[in-house]
Every structure is written in structure tokens, then in C-alpha cells.
mmCIF file of C-alpha atoms in Angstrom:
data_model
loop_
_atom_site.group_PDB
_atom_site.id
_atom_site.type_symbol
_atom_site.label_atom_id
_atom_site.label_comp_id
_atom_site.label_asym_id
_atom_site.label_seq_id
_atom_site.Cartn_x
_atom_site.Cartn_y
_atom_site.Cartn_z
ATOM 1 C CA GLU A 275 20.270 1.313 -47.376
ATOM 2 C CA GLY A 276 18.545 -0.243 -44.907
ATOM 3 C CA THR A 277 20.546 -3.176 -44.959
ATOM 4 C CA HIS A 278 20.919 -5.033 -40.955
ATOM 5 C CA LEU A 279 24.364 -5.213 -40.829
ATOM 6 C CA GLY A 280 24.737 -7.362 -37.643
ATOM 7 C CA GLN A 281 24.080 -7.943 -33.872
ATOM 8 C CA LEU A 282 26.338 -5.965 -31.590
ATOM 9 C CA THR A 283 25.229 -7.499 -28.601
ATOM 10 C CA LYS A 284 24.569 -10.864 -27.022
ATOM 11 C CA GLY A 285 23.503 -12.137 -23.550
ATOM 12 C CA THR A 286 21.254 -12.793 -21.082
ATOM 13 C CA TRP A 287 20.754 -9.374 -19.935
ATOM 14 C CA VAL A 288 19.396 -5.653 -21.414
ATOM 15 C CA VAL A 289 21.131 -3.006 -22.981
ATOM 16 C CA THR A 290 19.424 0.145 -20.869
ATOM 17 C CA GLY A 291 20.313 2.902 -23.644
ATOM 18 C CA LEU A 292 22.677 3.931 -26.512
ATOM 19 C CA VAL A 293 24.664 7.127 -24.809
ATOM 20 C CA GLY A 294 25.971 7.958 -28.003
ATOM 21 C CA PHE A 295 29.384 7.428 -30.471
ATOM 22 C CA CYS A 296 32.727 7.972 -29.985
ATOM 23 C CA PRO A 297 34.044 8.568 -33.528
ATOM 24 C CA ALA A 298 37.345 8.232 -32.965
ATOM 25 C CA THR A 299 37.461 4.927 -31.811
ATOM 26 C CA ARG A 300 34.595 3.184 -33.666
ATOM 27 C CA SER A 301 32.608 2.682 -30.449
ATOM 28 C CA ALA A 302 29.385 3.444 -29.170
ATOM 29 C CA ILE A 303 29.054 4.315 -25.249
ATOM 30 C CA ILE A 304 25.766 2.328 -23.973
ATOM 31 C CA THR A 305 24.399 1.500 -20.370
ATOM 32 C CA SER A 306 23.308 -2.010 -19.811
ATOM 33 C CA LYS A 307 22.315 -4.826 -17.038
ATOM 34 C CA GLU A 308 25.100 -7.458 -17.968
ATOM 35 C CA ALA A 309 27.161 -6.883 -14.155
ATOM 36 C CA GLY A 310 23.654 -7.684 -12.138
ATOM 37 C CA ASP A 311 20.389 -7.247 -12.891
ATOM 38 C CA LEU A 312 19.990 -4.895 -10.119
ATOM 39 C CA GLN A 313 22.562 -2.580 -11.500
ATOM 40 C CA GLN A 314 23.178 -0.685 -14.791
ATOM 41 C CA ASN A 315 26.690 -0.282 -15.952
ATOM 42 C CA ILE A 316 28.385 1.942 -18.724
ATOM 43 C CA TYR A 317 30.241 0.143 -21.154
ATOM 44 C CA ARG A 318 32.243 1.120 -24.592
ATOM 45 C CA LEU A 319 31.533 -1.658 -27.064
ATOM 46 C CA ASP A 320 33.900 -1.513 -30.441
ATOM 47 C CA ILE A 321 31.832 -1.966 -33.229
ATOM 48 C CA PRO A 322 33.753 -4.283 -35.598
ATOM 49 C CA SER A 323 34.361 -6.487 -32.944
ATOM 50 C CA GLY A 324 31.794 -6.211 -30.687
ATOM 51 C CA LYS A 325 34.229 -6.678 -27.261
ATOM 52 C CA ARG A 326 32.727 -4.940 -24.444
ATOM 53 C CA THR A 327 34.829 -2.722 -22.125
ATOM 54 C CA LEU A 328 33.272 -1.480 -18.636
ATOM 55 C CA LEU A 329 34.111 2.256 -18.058
ATOM 56 C CA ASP A 330 33.336 2.545 -14.702
ATOM 57 C CA ASN A 331 33.635 0.889 -11.055
ATOM 58 C CA GLY A 332 31.564 -2.153 -11.730
ATOM 59 C CA ARG A 333 28.641 -1.255 -8.693
ATOM 60 C CA GLY A 334 26.037 0.532 -8.553
ATOM 61 C CA VAL A 335 23.331 2.312 -10.811
ATOM 62 C CA HIS A 336 25.429 4.770 -12.991
ATOM 63 C CA GLN A 337 23.950 7.409 -15.792
ATOM 64 C CA ALA A 338 26.316 8.360 -18.447
ATOM 65 C CA ARG A 339 27.152 11.773 -20.519
ATOM 66 C CA LEU A 340 29.067 12.183 -23.512
ATOM 67 C CA SER A 341 31.418 14.536 -24.464
ATOM 68 C CA ALA A 342 30.299 16.136 -27.983
ATOM 69 C CA SER A 343 33.753 14.352 -29.269
ATOM 70 C CA GLY A 344 32.810 10.690 -27.726
ATOM 71 C CA ARG A 345 36.213 10.576 -25.802
ATOM 72 C CA TYR A 346 34.855 11.630 -22.678
ATOM 73 C CA VAL A 347 31.863 10.273 -20.379
ATOM 74 C CA LEU A 348 30.713 12.202 -17.029
ATOM 75 C CA ASP A 349 29.498 8.733 -15.150
ATOM 76 C CA THR A 350 27.018 9.832 -12.318
ATOM 77 C CA TRP A 351 26.143 7.222 -9.995
ATOM 78 C CA GLN A 352 24.521 5.551 -6.593
ATOM 79 C CA GLU A 353 25.135 2.555 -4.567
ATOM 80 C CA PRO A 354 23.464 0.926 -1.735
ATOM 81 C CA ASP A 355 25.253 3.156 0.635
ATOM 82 C CA VAL A 356 26.697 5.597 -1.653
ATOM 83 C CA PRO A 357 24.035 8.622 -2.578
ATOM 84 C CA ARG A 358 25.419 10.309 -4.963
ATOM 85 C CA ALA A 359 28.821 10.236 -6.373
ATOM 86 C CA CYS A 360 30.669 11.182 -10.054
ATOM 87 C CA ALA A 361 33.593 11.248 -12.130
ATOM 88 C CA VAL A 362 35.410 11.673 -15.905
ATOM 89 C CA THR A 363 35.730 8.454 -17.740
ATOM 90 C CA ASP A 364 38.487 8.513 -20.986
ATOM 91 C CA THR A 365 36.451 6.426 -22.862
ATOM 92 C CA LYS A 366 39.726 5.441 -24.918
ATOM 93 C CA THR A 367 41.881 4.706 -22.064
ATOM 94 C CA GLY A 368 39.752 3.756 -19.592
ATOM 95 C CA LYS A 369 41.159 6.094 -16.950
ATOM 96 C CA ARG A 370 39.193 7.925 -14.274
ATOM 97 C CA VAL A 371 39.024 10.817 -12.549
ATOM 98 C CA ALA A 372 36.867 10.827 -9.392
ATOM 99 C CA LEU A 373 35.298 14.501 -9.124
ATOM 100 C CA ALA A 374 32.815 14.440 -5.659
ATOM 101 C CA THR A 375 31.403 12.049 -3.336
ATOM 102 C CA ALA A 376 28.407 12.924 -1.745
ATOM 103 C CA ALA A 377 28.752 12.430 1.905
ATOM 104 C CA ASP A 378 25.887 10.720 3.742
ATOM 105 C CA PRO A 379 22.901 13.588 4.724
ATOM 106 C CA TRP A 380 22.097 10.819 7.488
ATOM 107 C CA ASP A 381 24.737 10.332 9.346
ATOM 108 C CA GLY A 382 24.390 10.414 12.522
ATOM 109 C CA TRP A 383 20.648 10.144 12.312
ATOM 110 C CA TYR A 384 18.709 7.483 13.928
ATOM 111 C CA LYS A 385 17.527 5.708 10.758
ATOM 112 C CA PRO A 386 15.489 2.473 9.355
ATOM 113 C CA ILE A 387 17.495 -0.822 8.370
ATOM 114 C CA PHE A 388 17.738 -0.712 4.482
ATOM 115 C CA GLU A 389 17.630 -4.982 3.186
ATOM 116 C CA GLN A 390 17.483 -6.578 0.136
ATOM 117 C CA GLY A 391 17.313 -10.344 -0.641
ATOM 118 C CA THR A 392 15.709 -12.864 -3.353
ATOM 119 C CA VAL A 393 12.380 -15.024 -3.433
ATOM 120 C CA LYS A 394 11.496 -17.347 -6.119
ATOM 121 C CA ALA A 395 8.592 -16.295 -8.717
ATOM 122 C CA ALA A 396 5.476 -18.288 -8.749
ATOM 123 C CA ASP A 397 6.821 -20.310 -11.602
ATOM 124 C CA GLY A 398 9.490 -21.984 -9.035
ATOM 125 C CA VAL A 399 12.243 -21.167 -10.853
ATOM 126 C CA THR A 400 12.668 -17.611 -11.314
ATOM 127 C CA ASP A 401 14.681 -15.278 -8.738
ATOM 128 C CA LEU A 402 12.495 -12.202 -8.076
ATOM 129 C CA TYR A 403 14.413 -9.131 -6.105
ATOM 130 C CA TRP A 404 12.640 -7.338 -2.840
ATOM 131 C CA ARG A 405 13.663 -4.504 -0.697
ATOM 132 C CA MET A 406 12.957 -4.412 2.813
ATOM 133 C CA VAL A 407 12.649 -1.219 5.392
ATOM 134 C CA LYS A 408 13.001 -2.050 8.816
ATOM 135 C CA PRO A 409 12.554 0.547 12.313
ATOM 136 C CA ALA A 410 15.693 2.066 13.120
ATOM 137 C CA ASP A 411 14.742 0.148 16.987
ATOM 138 C CA PHE A 412 14.056 -2.824 15.637
ATOM 139 C CA ASP A 413 13.556 -5.492 17.683
ATOM 140 C CA PRO A 414 13.064 -9.561 16.415
ATOM 141 C CA ALA A 415 11.291 -10.595 19.392
ATOM 142 C CA LYS A 416 8.357 -8.297 18.372
ATOM 143 C CA LYS A 417 5.772 -8.339 16.002
ATOM 144 C CA TYR A 418 4.970 -5.671 13.708
ATOM 145 C CA PRO A 419 2.493 -4.442 11.263
ATOM 146 C CA THR A 420 3.782 -4.861 7.196
ATOM 147 C CA VAL A 421 3.127 -2.637 4.457
ATOM 148 C CA VAL A 422 3.477 -3.921 0.756
ATOM 149 C CA TYR A 423 4.386 -1.263 -1.666
ATOM 150 C CA VAL A 424 3.286 -2.025 -4.663
ATOM 151 C CA TYR A 425 3.626 -1.111 -8.495
ATOM 152 C CA GLY A 426 4.409 -4.444 -10.676
ATOM 153 C CA GLY A 427 3.351 -2.745 -14.086
ATOM 154 C CA PRO A 428 5.377 -2.615 -16.964
ATOM 155 C CA HIS A 429 8.686 -0.745 -18.153
ATOM 156 C CA ALA A 430 9.398 0.392 -14.163
ATOM 157 C CA HIS A 431 11.080 -0.908 -11.299
ATOM 158 C CA ASN A 432 11.300 -0.382 -7.706
ATOM 159 C CA VAL A 433 14.105 -2.654 -6.712
ATOM 160 C CA GLU A 434 17.946 -1.543 -7.668
ATOM 161 C CA ALA A 435 21.295 -1.144 -6.203
ATOM 162 C CA SER A 436 20.949 2.357 -5.891
ATOM 163 C CA TRP A 437 21.207 4.444 -2.563
ATOM 164 C CA HIS A 438 19.176 2.403 0.533
ATOM 165 C CA TRP A 439 18.500 -0.148 -2.659
ATOM 166 C CA GLY A 440 15.738 2.615 -4.289
ATOM 167 C CA SER A 441 13.503 2.976 -0.918
ATOM 168 C CA ARG A 442 11.388 6.319 -1.089
ATOM 169 C CA SER A 443 10.898 8.940 1.634
ATOM 170 C CA TRP A 444 7.628 7.545 2.365
ATOM 171 C CA GLU A 445 9.008 4.049 3.541
ATOM 172 C CA THR A 446 11.138 5.496 5.856
ATOM 173 C CA TYR A 447 8.277 7.565 7.442
ATOM 174 C CA MET A 448 6.696 4.589 8.203
ATOM 175 C CA ALA A 449 9.107 2.695 9.245
ATOM 176 C CA GLN A 450 9.582 6.120 11.839
ATOM 177 C CA LYS A 451 6.287 4.823 12.781
ATOM 178 C CA GLY A 452 6.694 1.371 13.743
ATOM 179 C CA TYR A 453 6.065 -0.573 10.425
ATOM 180 C CA ILE A 454 7.893 -2.726 8.107
ATOM 181 C CA LEU A 455 7.868 -2.066 4.216
ATOM 182 C CA PHE A 456 8.376 -4.728 2.035
ATOM 183 C CA ILE A 457 8.669 -4.081 -1.973
ATOM 184 C CA LEU A 458 9.125 -6.823 -4.583
ATOM 185 C CA ASP A 459 9.827 -6.682 -8.395
ATOM 186 C CA ASN A 460 7.335 -9.259 -10.132
ATOM 187 C CA ARG A 461 7.288 -10.649 -13.398
ATOM 188 C CA GLY A 462 6.473 -8.439 -16.094
ATOM 189 C CA SER A 463 8.250 -5.152 -14.761
ATOM 190 C CA GLU A 464 11.092 -4.087 -16.676
ATOM 191 C CA ASN A 465 15.059 -4.761 -17.309
ATOM 192 C CA ARG A 466 14.696 -8.291 -17.453
ATOM 193 C CA GLY A 467 14.671 -9.462 -20.849
ATOM 194 C CA ARG A 468 11.435 -10.700 -22.664
ATOM 195 C CA ASP A 469 10.573 -13.349 -21.215
ATOM 196 C CA PHE A 470 10.498 -12.276 -18.484
ATOM 197 C CA GLU A 471 8.364 -9.187 -19.449
ATOM 198 C CA GLN A 472 6.055 -10.757 -21.676
ATOM 199 C CA VAL A 473 4.602 -13.457 -19.003
ATOM 200 C CA THR A 474 1.738 -10.898 -18.490
ATOM 201 C CA PHE A 475 0.405 -10.216 -21.621
ATOM 202 C CA ARG A 476 -2.661 -10.585 -22.564
ATOM 203 C CA HIS A 477 -4.108 -10.913 -18.704
ATOM 204 C CA LEU A 478 -2.612 -8.254 -16.670
ATOM 205 C CA GLY A 479 -2.569 -8.497 -12.767
ATOM 206 C CA GLN A 480 -2.670 -12.187 -12.913
ATOM 207 C CA GLU A 481 0.549 -13.487 -12.827
ATOM 208 C CA GLU A 482 1.710 -10.093 -10.985
ATOM 209 C CA MET A 483 -0.541 -11.615 -7.728
ATOM 210 C CA ARG A 484 1.097 -14.740 -7.498
ATOM 211 C CA ASP A 485 4.651 -13.425 -7.527
ATOM 212 C CA GLN A 486 3.471 -10.887 -4.932
ATOM 213 C CA MET A 487 1.999 -13.126 -3.411
ATOM 214 C CA CYS A 488 5.314 -15.127 -2.973
ATOM 215 C CA GLY A 489 6.604 -12.333 -1.441
ATOM 216 C CA VAL A 490 3.436 -12.382 0.964
ATOM 217 C CA ARG A 491 4.331 -16.076 2.054
ATOM 218 C CA TYR A 492 8.138 -15.012 2.837
ATOM 219 C CA LEU A 493 6.958 -12.697 4.658
ATOM 220 C CA ARG A 494 4.393 -14.726 6.462
ATOM 221 C CA SER A 495 7.529 -17.033 7.338
ATOM 222 C CA LEU A 496 9.664 -14.127 9.146
ATOM 223 C CA PRO A 497 9.046 -14.747 13.165
ATOM 224 C CA TYR A 498 8.631 -10.416 13.512
ATOM 225 C CA VAL A 499 5.919 -10.252 10.710
ATOM 226 C CA ASP A 500 2.517 -10.023 12.081
ATOM 227 C CA SER A 501 0.664 -11.886 9.043
ATOM 228 C CA SER A 502 -2.629 -10.656 11.081
ATOM 229 C CA ARG A 503 -1.745 -6.824 10.141
ATOM 230 C CA LEU A 504 -0.954 -7.137 6.881
ATOM 231 C CA GLY A 505 -1.308 -3.738 4.095
ATOM 232 C CA VAL A 506 -0.656 -3.266 0.592
ATOM 233 C CA HIS A 507 -0.685 0.155 -0.745
ATOM 234 C CA GLY A 508 0.211 1.382 -4.626
ATOM 235 C CA TRP A 509 -0.650 4.180 -7.510
ATOM 236 C CA SER A 510 -1.754 3.751 -10.888
ATOM 237 C CA TYR A 511 -0.842 0.221 -11.895
ATOM 238 C CA GLY A 512 0.291 -0.303 -8.310
ATOM 239 C CA GLY A 513 -3.516 0.918 -7.667
ATOM 240 C CA PHE A 514 -4.448 -1.764 -10.037
ATOM 241 C CA MET A 515 -2.792 -3.855 -8.142
ATOM 242 C CA THR A 516 -4.136 -3.557 -4.579
ATOM 243 C CA VAL A 517 -7.708 -3.745 -5.318
ATOM 244 C CA SER A 518 -6.895 -6.908 -7.203
ATOM 245 C CA LEU A 519 -4.964 -7.874 -4.042
ATOM 246 C CA MET A 520 -7.475 -7.139 -1.939
ATOM 247 C CA THR A 521 -10.371 -8.676 -3.677
ATOM 248 C CA ASN A 522 -8.325 -11.874 -5.039
ATOM 249 C CA TYR A 523 -6.970 -12.572 -1.628
ATOM 250 C CA PRO A 524 -9.903 -11.097 0.973
ATOM 251 C CA ASP A 525 -8.117 -12.962 3.936
ATOM 252 C CA VAL A 526 -4.439 -11.736 3.357
ATOM 253 C CA PHE A 527 -4.652 -8.384 3.484
ATOM 254 C CA LYS A 528 -6.363 -6.512 6.639
ATOM 255 C CA VAL A 529 -5.780 -2.674 4.897
ATOM 256 C CA GLY A 530 -5.409 -1.456 1.493
ATOM 257 C CA VAL A 531 -5.166 1.741 0.442
ATOM 258 C CA ALA A 532 -5.215 2.400 -4.340
ATOM 259 C CA GLY A 533 -4.305 5.659 -5.647
ATOM 260 C CA GLY A 534 -5.548 6.496 -9.544
ATOM 261 C CA PRO A 535 -6.692 2.729 -9.913
ATOM 262 C CA VAL A 536 -7.387 1.106 -12.896
ATOM 263 C CA ILE A 537 -10.523 -1.338 -12.430
ATOM 264 C CA ASP A 538 -11.261 -2.355 -15.971
ATOM 265 C CA TRP A 539 -8.598 -2.076 -18.825
ATOM 266 C CA LYS A 540 -11.329 -1.766 -21.782
ATOM 267 C CA TRP A 541 -11.869 1.763 -20.153
ATOM 268 C CA TYR A 542 -7.633 2.657 -20.256
ATOM 269 C CA GLU A 543 -6.269 4.687 -22.477
ATOM 270 C CA VAL A 544 -5.672 2.278 -26.084
ATOM 271 C CA MET A 545 -2.323 3.150 -27.091
ATOM 272 C CA TYR A 546 -1.343 1.141 -23.411
ATOM 273 C CA GLY A 547 -4.106 -1.270 -22.374
ATOM 274 C CA GLU A 548 -4.079 -3.010 -25.536
ATOM 275 C CA ARG A 549 0.053 -2.888 -26.111
ATOM 276 C CA TYR A 550 -0.413 -5.340 -23.746
ATOM 277 C CA MET A 551 -3.982 -6.856 -23.673
ATOM 278 C CA ASP A 552 -4.819 -6.870 -27.310
ATOM 279 C CA THR A 553 -8.280 -5.843 -27.996
ATOM 280 C CA PRO A 554 -11.414 -6.518 -25.621
ATOM 281 C CA GLU A 555 -12.681 -8.031 -29.089
ATOM 282 C CA SER A 556 -9.757 -10.048 -29.770
ATOM 283 C CA ASN A 557 -9.331 -11.217 -25.934
ATOM 284 C CA PRO A 558 -12.513 -11.341 -24.088
ATOM 285 C CA GLN A 559 -11.348 -13.837 -21.802
ATOM 286 C CA GLY A 560 -8.095 -11.859 -20.652
ATOM 287 C CA TYR A 561 -10.805 -8.741 -20.115
ATOM 288 C CA GLY A 562 -12.959 -10.755 -18.397
ATOM 289 C CA GLN A 563 -10.450 -12.163 -15.909
ATOM 290 C CA THR A 564 -8.923 -8.691 -15.304
ATOM 291 C CA SER A 565 -11.758 -6.652 -14.635
ATOM 292 C CA LEU A 566 -12.670 -5.866 -10.968
ATOM 293 C CA ILE A 567 -16.054 -4.783 -11.325
ATOM 294 C CA GLY A 568 -17.478 -8.606 -10.343
ATOM 295 C CA LYS A 569 -15.120 -9.241 -7.528
ATOM 296 C CA ALA A 570 -16.341 -5.982 -5.831
ATOM 297 C CA GLY A 571 -18.244 -8.265 -3.102
ATOM 298 C CA ASN A 572 -14.828 -10.517 -2.254
ATOM 299 C CA LEU A 573 -13.510 -7.233 -0.601
ATOM 300 C CA LYS A 574 -13.260 -7.639 3.152
ATOM 301 C CA GLY A 575 -10.484 -5.700 4.671
ATOM 302 C CA LYS A 576 -10.481 -1.807 4.836
ATOM 303 C CA LEU A 577 -10.191 -0.536 1.540
ATOM 304 C CA GLN A 578 -9.376 3.232 0.821
ATOM 305 C CA ILE A 579 -9.332 4.173 -2.878
ATOM 306 C CA ILE A 580 -8.227 7.956 -4.038
ATOM 307 C CA ILE A 581 -8.346 9.371 -7.591
ATOM 308 C CA GLY A 582 -7.658 12.968 -8.803
ATOM 309 C CA MET A 583 -11.294 14.345 -10.347
ATOM 310 C CA ASN A 584 -9.496 15.272 -13.586
ATOM 311 C CA ASP A 585 -7.323 12.252 -13.958
ATOM 312 C CA PRO A 586 -7.025 12.089 -17.766
ATOM 313 C CA THR A 587 -4.732 8.881 -17.250
ATOM 314 C CA VAL A 588 -7.068 6.474 -15.289
ATOM 315 C CA VAL A 589 -10.407 8.654 -15.478
ATOM 316 C CA PRO A 590 -13.065 8.900 -12.956
ATOM 317 C CA GLN A 591 -14.771 6.299 -14.365
ATOM 318 C CA HIS A 592 -12.579 3.477 -12.839
ATOM 319 C CA ALA A 593 -12.804 4.357 -9.641
ATOM 320 C CA LEU A 594 -16.836 5.049 -9.616
ATOM 321 C CA GLN A 595 -17.990 1.622 -11.438
ATOM 322 C CA PHE A 596 -16.084 -0.053 -8.775
ATOM 323 C CA LEU A 597 -17.729 2.081 -6.139
ATOM 324 C CA ASN A 598 -21.268 1.160 -7.892
ATOM 325 C CA ALA A 599 -20.340 -2.072 -7.814
ATOM 326 C CA CYS A 600 -19.528 -2.378 -4.058
ATOM 327 C CA ALA A 601 -23.124 -1.072 -3.024
ATOM 328 C CA GLU A 602 -24.233 -3.237 -5.466
ATOM 329 C CA ALA A 603 -22.649 -6.012 -3.782
ATOM 330 C CA GLY A 604 -23.155 -4.904 -0.017
ATOM 331 C CA THR A 605 -19.252 -4.178 0.608
ATOM 332 C CA GLN A 606 -17.867 -0.807 2.069
ATOM 333 C CA PRO A 607 -15.165 1.024 0.393
ATOM 334 C CA ASP A 608 -13.948 4.284 1.665
ATOM 335 C CA PHE A 609 -12.959 7.141 -0.911
ATOM 336 C CA PHE A 610 -11.831 10.095 -1.541
ATOM 337 C CA ALA A 611 -11.494 12.923 -4.361
ATOM 338 C CA TYR A 612 -9.050 15.410 -5.394
ATOM 339 C CA PRO A 613 -11.482 17.680 -7.226
ATOM 340 C CA GLY A 614 -9.019 19.648 -10.221
ATOM 341 C CA GLU A 615 -6.125 17.402 -9.749
ATOM 342 C CA GLY A 616 -5.262 14.936 -12.365
ATOM 343 C CA HIS A 617 -3.124 11.122 -12.340
ATOM 344 C CA ASN A 618 -0.880 12.445 -9.287
ATOM 345 C CA MET A 619 -1.135 15.163 -6.881
ATOM 346 C CA ALA A 620 1.260 18.401 -6.648
ATOM 347 C CA GLY A 621 2.421 20.447 -3.968
ATOM 348 C CA HIS A 622 0.450 20.689 -0.938
ATOM 349 C CA LYS A 623 -2.332 18.268 -2.362
ATOM 350 C CA SER A 624 0.808 16.177 -2.548
ATOM 351 C CA VAL A 625 1.491 16.309 1.398
ATOM 352 C CA HIS A 626 -2.174 16.095 1.954
ATOM 353 C CA LEU A 627 -2.066 12.849 0.064
ATOM 354 C CA HIS A 628 0.662 10.949 1.851
ATOM 355 C CA GLU A 629 -1.210 12.168 5.468
ATOM 356 C CA ARG A 630 -4.154 10.556 4.488
ATOM 357 C CA ILE A 631 -2.534 7.318 3.584
ATOM 358 C CA THR A 632 -0.651 7.096 6.317
ATOM 359 C CA GLN A 633 -3.197 8.200 8.530
ATOM 360 C CA TYR A 634 -5.554 5.265 7.235
ATOM 361 C CA PHE A 635 -3.077 2.904 7.574
ATOM 362 C CA GLU A 636 -2.808 3.966 11.648
ATOM 363 C CA ASP A 637 -6.560 3.939 11.984
ATOM 364 C CA TRP A 638 -6.840 0.198 10.912
ATOM 365 C CA LEU A 639 -3.531 -1.350 10.318
ATOM 366 C CA LYS A 640 -1.329 -0.727 13.623
#
């Protein structure tokens, strides 16, 4: 009848998914962050009592598929040193049968060093998780150019307890070329609870920048990071963050590559922009504070902006208005557009894109 029957889970952790139900045991199968912020684990939740029973090994990032009866769950997962594994678990007894564990496809190869750690957020209290990728021949006595890869927006995260801490192939590629890569999940990103996510409400980018700069201060404290050769790169919300960091902290970053960047939230799609910023009429201060048009004159480092000319998500108006503001202010960003492409490049255009991003850092940061 629509009556609220009661809360089934409680705690300072996030339920990430409802997998399904097991009618025979009157239980629900869920995934959650209860075992750790960087993990995702599978639990049987007894509906009458609220008791939870772990159905996996307690490590890594797990995905679950439930049988039609609800009795068995197919568990596939990764850990920082496990590329992929799968098992079947009896949801009633908890008995697990291992099916397969993938061998490390990089075993025997010269490979980068993957590390994970924490740094305090700008609030001085909250732990933020980071991932670092170092060259395979890393020498702590040397100084390395370092690129901060950033997304930073709502409903996404980059650092997790999956293989290589969630590292992307481009990070490996850049490490092979002699760079250190640093990735930090700032406040406002997902899976850390309501307060963690909502701190950015009505002023997107501001708390995120403060947190990213906490990561930068940590990097500058490391003897092997060359503070005079710091770069930043991101796409979409990460592009917005890249331009924001380049124009709000112009003396920190030498080089930036911003893909599909939001420049002013009043031009972004309503269902997203107004969800996190309210309307321009009700939040003029927030929209004014976060717009990058008035900050075009602050640009000092080398900045390349890349867009798809048919981008329906972050329409070209964003980049073009920023370029116009730069022309008025006398600053000199670089610009490349992919005709006919949308918000992301596909096929050989994607290869070309990553070649272009990499070469920009090779030309101006290394």
C-alpha cells in the first residue's frame, strides 16, 4: 500500500546495488562499501532481522549476478594484484566454488609501479584516496614530470581496490615515457555518502579544486616530483576541472589538456546542471563563481582544449566562448576540434586523440 515498513541497513557506508531476492531465505542480495571505501562486496541481507552475511572473500571489487531462484550468485571480481576471478556462492550456506582466476597478463614484462594512499581533504578531516603510477625504472633520486589526471565530478570515482587500483592504459603509457601519474578522488565524487557528495552543491568545482590542491601539495613534498613540471588532464567534468585549475592556480600547472570542458554551467544540459547548481536565477552567485569566462585572462601555462564539433553533451559553445574570452584577454590556449565527433572519440579518432594528448605533454612538459 506504499507504507514504509522500515530501514533495512544502517551505517556510515553506501549500498551500491540491489542484486535481487532469495524468496526461500527471505533475504536480499546487495552490494555495498561496508568492508571499505575502495571495495565493493556482496552480502546476503536477512529482511526480517537486518543481519548481513558476507558472500565473498572480503577483498577487492565484486560484481554479482543472481540465479533465477535466488539461491546462487555468480561473483566476478578484481583485486589490486588479481586481474579477474570468478566463483559461485550458495547464498544460503555461504559455500563458494572457485571457477577461475586469470593469470597476470603482464607477468614477466617490464611494468610500471602502482601505488595507493590517502591525503587529507581541504576540510582537514576527510581522507581522500589517491593512485600513483610510476615508471618501471623509477629512481627516487631523479626528478620526474608529473601529470594529475582528474575527473572529480558527481557519480564517478577513479580509485578503487580493483586491478592496479583502477589504473587506465594511458597512465601506463605515460609512465613508460617517464612520467609520474597521480589521480585523486576529491569530495563530491561517489560512494562516500551524502555529506561527502553534497559538499559541492551550488558551487561545482570549488571544493574539488581545493581538494586537488591538497594532492598537489603532497606531490610537491615528494623529492622525486619536479614541481616545475606539473601537468593536468581531464575530460568532460575533468576538462572543466583542468581549465579551472589552470586559471585559478596559474602558477602551479605548466601544462594542461582539457577535453570537452564545461566552461559555464548555464550552458550545460538542464537535467544535470540544475540538479547540482539549482537554476541560474536562484543561484546567480554560484554560477558566477564557477564560470570560467571571466578567468580566461589568468591563463599562464600551455593549455590545449579538445572537443568534438558535434558534441551534444558539452556543446561547442563552451569552448568557443572561452576561446573568444582568451582572445579578448590576450591569452593563448591551443585548440583542436574533431569534425563530426560527439562528446567522446571512437575508433581511429580515439587513437589520434590520445596521441595528441600525449604529444602535448611531450612537447611542453617533458
